[in-house]
């Protein structure tokens, strides 16, 4: 079995690429969705976040995401501590998920594979690349957010050129190059290294 990561900056289109991989028969674990689930269900995450922020970080409705966001976006050190609580649980959950993965290539989609040091968990990492102006436009429209907010979020991620240089495979999502032929080429590449 091959464990592959799919990453890219905000607005790059990594979710679109992941859906195309899924349509091509690969199983995809969406780290953002699963981490939201785990912050509600994992005793380890709950106790870690409560130790860091106090009991009221959880309400009777679950994690107070607004309070958490306001605290961590104002303090880089707190963000690192939160990630150190959540990422190991997500990685463990992904590894458990791979045991029932329905394909020989199990994919994790995550925006912060490199930032969180998760690339060591994968046999290869596919990076989705798009020009910054296009990423900014897509993210502003998708999230109904201001340009300043999206730029702030972009600045918290690793620069694109560094991600590109570390990628094992690159998909360009610039609205000029068709995605599906690139996905088919990636599947062909995977077939050379495994029997999917």
Tab-separated table of C-alpha atoms in Angstrom:
chain	number	residue	atom	x	y	z
A	1	UNK	CA	0.000	0.000	0.000
A	2	UNK	CA	1.133	3.516	-0.861
A	3	UNK	CA	0.326	6.426	1.470
A	4	UNK	CA	0.142	9.670	-0.481
A	5	UNK	CA	-0.331	13.209	0.715
A	6	UNK	CA	-2.105	15.908	-1.292
A	7	UNK	CA	-1.327	19.468	-0.294
A	8	UNK	CA	-1.266	22.998	-1.619
A	9	UNK	CA	-1.789	26.539	-0.458
A	10	UNK	CA	-5.171	28.047	0.298
A	11	UNK	CA	-7.189	28.345	-2.924
A	12	UNK	CA	-4.870	26.057	-4.902
A	13	UNK	CA	-7.619	23.531	-5.595
A	14	UNK	CA	-6.346	20.575	-3.578
A	15	UNK	CA	-9.923	19.558	-2.716
A	16	UNK	CA	-10.826	19.465	-6.410
A	17	UNK	CA	-7.747	17.338	-7.110
A	18	UNK	CA	-8.664	15.026	-4.230
A	19	UNK	CA	-12.192	14.581	-5.602
A	20	UNK	CA	-10.746	13.709	-9.015
A	21	UNK	CA	-8.429	11.165	-7.383
A	22	UNK	CA	-11.443	9.704	-5.597
A	23	UNK	CA	-13.358	9.512	-8.893
A	24	UNK	CA	-10.317	7.665	-10.278
A	25	UNK	CA	-10.700	4.975	-7.616
A	26	UNK	CA	-8.410	6.145	-4.825
A	27	UNK	CA	-9.552	6.490	-1.213
A	28	UNK	CA	-9.177	9.985	0.264
A	29	UNK	CA	-8.967	11.046	3.915
A	30	UNK	CA	-9.779	14.752	4.284
A	31	UNK	CA	-7.704	15.924	7.231
A	32	UNK	CA	-9.650	19.181	7.726
A	33	UNK	CA	-12.981	17.362	8.013
A	34	UNK	CA	-11.552	14.599	10.170
A	35	UNK	CA	-9.765	16.994	12.524
A	36	UNK	CA	-13.083	18.807	13.089
A	37	UNK	CA	-14.695	15.464	13.937
A	38	UNK	CA	-11.812	14.497	16.211
A	39	UNK	CA	-11.857	17.785	18.135
A	40	UNK	CA	-15.386	16.813	19.149
A	41	UNK	CA	-14.832	13.099	19.807
A	42	UNK	CA	-11.222	12.583	20.940
A	43	UNK	CA	-10.692	12.613	24.713
A	44	UNK	CA	-6.972	13.320	24.130
A	45	UNK	CA	-7.703	16.452	22.097
A	46	UNK	CA	-10.398	17.634	24.505
A	47	UNK	CA	-8.181	17.254	27.574
A	48	UNK	CA	-5.206	18.839	25.791
A	49	UNK	CA	-7.187	21.873	24.638
A	50	UNK	CA	-8.843	22.274	28.048
A	51	UNK	CA	-5.450	22.114	29.754
A	52	UNK	CA	-4.212	24.846	27.411
A	53	UNK	CA	-7.253	27.148	27.354
A	54	UNK	CA	-9.456	26.148	30.282
A	55	UNK	CA	-12.626	24.088	30.521
A	56	UNK	CA	-14.761	26.720	28.793
A	57	UNK	CA	-13.051	26.111	25.438
A	58	UNK	CA	-15.743	23.402	25.174
A	59	UNK	CA	-19.393	24.280	25.653
A	60	UNK	CA	-22.427	21.992	25.793
A	61	UNK	CA	-22.454	22.297	21.981
A	62	UNK	CA	-18.820	21.191	21.621
A	63	UNK	CA	-15.590	23.034	20.882
A	64	UNK	CA	-15.953	26.819	20.896
A	65	UNK	CA	-14.252	27.307	17.532
A	66	UNK	CA	-14.642	31.106	17.536
A	67	UNK	CA	-12.860	31.409	20.878
A	68	UNK	CA	-10.152	28.981	19.744
A	69	UNK	CA	-9.615	30.859	16.465
A	70	UNK	CA	-9.380	34.241	18.164
A	71	UNK	CA	-6.825	32.909	20.658
A	72	UNK	CA	-4.546	31.069	18.232
A	73	UNK	CA	-4.538	33.617	15.423
A	74	UNK	CA	-3.305	36.227	17.872
A	75	UNK	CA	-0.460	34.013	19.127
A	76	UNK	CA	1.858	31.871	16.954
A	77	UNK	CA	3.078	29.909	19.990
A	78	UNK	CA	-0.457	28.904	20.940
A	79	UNK	CA	-1.111	27.804	17.353
A	80	UNK	CA	1.925	25.538	17.551
A	81	UNK	CA	0.735	24.080	20.854
A	82	UNK	CA	-2.758	23.413	19.437
A	83	UNK	CA	-1.253	21.726	16.395
A	84	UNK	CA	0.919	19.580	18.678
A	85	UNK	CA	-2.269	18.391	20.407
A	86	UNK	CA	-4.352	17.767	17.261
A	87	UNK	CA	-1.888	16.532	14.618
A	88	UNK	CA	-0.744	13.336	16.378
A	89	UNK	CA	-4.380	12.292	16.876
A	90	UNK	CA	-5.215	13.003	13.218
A	91	UNK	CA	-2.128	11.054	12.088
A	92	UNK	CA	-3.098	8.104	14.275
A	93	UNK	CA	-6.665	8.251	12.943
A	94	UNK	CA	-5.361	8.343	9.343
A	95	UNK	CA	-3.147	5.309	10.005
A	96	UNK	CA	-6.142	3.427	11.442
A	97	UNK	CA	-8.248	4.494	8.446
A	98	UNK	CA	-5.656	3.113	6.020
A	99	UNK	CA	-6.207	-0.362	7.479
A	100	UNK	CA	-9.668	-0.389	5.891
A	101	UNK	CA	-8.688	1.688	2.837
A	102	UNK	CA	-10.387	0.331	-0.280
A	103	UNK	CA	-7.491	0.996	-2.678
A	104	UNK	CA	-3.773	0.275	-2.799
A	105	UNK	CA	-3.131	4.017	-2.617
A	106	UNK	CA	-4.548	5.795	0.421
A	107	UNK	CA	-4.513	9.585	0.200
A	108	UNK	CA	-4.591	12.263	2.880
A	109	UNK	CA	-5.608	15.748	1.769
A	110	UNK	CA	-4.162	18.384	4.073
A	111	UNK	CA	-3.173	22.019	3.598
A	112	UNK	CA	-0.356	21.776	6.132
A	113	UNK	CA	1.518	18.562	5.358
A	114	UNK	CA	4.867	20.357	5.201
A	115	UNK	CA	4.129	22.941	7.890
A	116	UNK	CA	3.175	20.206	10.355
A	117	UNK	CA	6.085	17.926	9.414
A	118	UNK	CA	3.653	15.234	8.248
A	119	UNK	CA	5.464	14.395	4.995
A	120	UNK	CA	7.467	11.697	6.807
A	121	UNK	CA	4.191	9.730	7.116
A	122	UNK	CA	3.813	9.435	3.323
A	123	UNK	CA	5.510	7.532	0.538
A	124	UNK	CA	4.989	10.564	-1.695
A	125	UNK	CA	3.421	14.016	-1.625
A	126	UNK	CA	1.497	15.586	-4.506
A	127	UNK	CA	1.442	19.383	-4.374
A	128	UNK	CA	-1.265	21.364	-6.150
A	129	UNK	CA	0.064	24.663	-7.450
A	130	UNK	CA	-1.815	27.764	-8.614
A	131	UNK	CA	-0.636	31.368	-9.029
A	132	UNK	CA	-1.058	33.524	-5.928
A	133	UNK	CA	-3.480	35.990	-7.564
A	134	UNK	CA	-5.753	33.125	-8.639
A	135	UNK	CA	-5.548	31.473	-5.210
A	136	UNK	CA	-6.442	34.778	-3.570
A	137	UNK	CA	-9.453	35.294	-5.837
A	138	UNK	CA	-10.711	31.726	-5.337
A	139	UNK	CA	-10.330	31.819	-1.547
A	140	UNK	CA	-12.000	35.229	-1.198
A	141	UNK	CA	-14.980	34.007	-3.222
A	142	UNK	CA	-15.182	30.586	-1.559
A	143	UNK	CA	-14.855	31.836	2.022
A	144	UNK	CA	-16.591	35.204	1.508
A	145	UNK	CA	-13.518	36.743	3.148
A	146	UNK	CA	-11.583	39.946	2.644
A	147	UNK	CA	-8.337	40.107	0.716
A	148	UNK	CA	-6.489	41.029	3.922
A	149	UNK	CA	-7.890	37.972	5.734
A	150	UNK	CA	-6.879	35.584	2.948
A	151	UNK	CA	-3.414	37.132	2.676
A	152	UNK	CA	-2.984	36.719	6.425
A	153	UNK	CA	-3.914	33.039	6.111
A	154	UNK	CA	-1.591	32.619	3.114
A	155	UNK	CA	1.268	34.119	5.095
A	156	UNK	CA	0.843	31.420	7.746
A	157	UNK	CA	1.480	28.725	5.132
A	158	UNK	CA	4.769	27.687	3.611
A	159	UNK	CA	5.638	29.645	0.437
A	160	UNK	CA	4.551	27.959	-2.788
A	161	UNK	CA	8.047	27.730	-4.224
A	162	UNK	CA	9.268	25.840	-1.179
A	163	UNK	CA	6.307	23.450	-1.373
A	164	UNK	CA	7.003	22.930	-5.073
A	165	UNK	CA	10.656	22.159	-4.397
A	166	UNK	CA	9.736	19.516	-1.805
A	167	UNK	CA	6.929	17.878	-3.811
A	168	UNK	CA	7.299	14.390	-5.240
A	169	UNK	CA	4.644	15.199	-7.816
A	170	UNK	CA	3.172	18.491	-9.008
A	171	UNK	CA	-0.269	19.285	-10.422
A	172	UNK	CA	-0.822	22.739	-11.929
A	173	UNK	CA	-4.301	24.186	-11.345
A	174	UNK	CA	-4.048	27.548	-13.089
A	175	UNK	CA	-7.352	27.445	-15.041
A	176	UNK	CA	-5.334	27.005	-18.247
A	177	UNK	CA	-4.010	23.453	-17.968
A	178	UNK	CA	-6.697	20.791	-17.787
A	179	UNK	CA	-6.712	18.889	-14.503
A	180	UNK	CA	-7.984	15.495	-15.617
A	181	UNK	CA	-5.046	14.683	-17.931
A	182	UNK	CA	-2.690	15.560	-15.059
A	183	UNK	CA	-4.639	13.261	-12.729
A	184	UNK	CA	-4.467	10.469	-15.320
A	185	UNK	CA	-0.696	10.974	-15.574
A	186	UNK	CA	-0.444	10.773	-11.788
A	187	UNK	CA	-2.449	7.531	-11.760
A	188	UNK	CA	-0.103	6.147	-14.440
A	189	UNK	CA	2.849	7.187	-12.273
A	190	UNK	CA	1.309	5.384	-9.292
A	191	UNK	CA	0.765	2.267	-11.399
A	192	UNK	CA	4.496	2.152	-12.051
A	193	UNK	CA	5.242	2.024	-8.324
A	194	UNK	CA	2.341	-0.160	-7.162
A	195	UNK	CA	-0.259	-2.489	-8.605
A	196	UNK	CA	-3.411	-0.374	-8.313
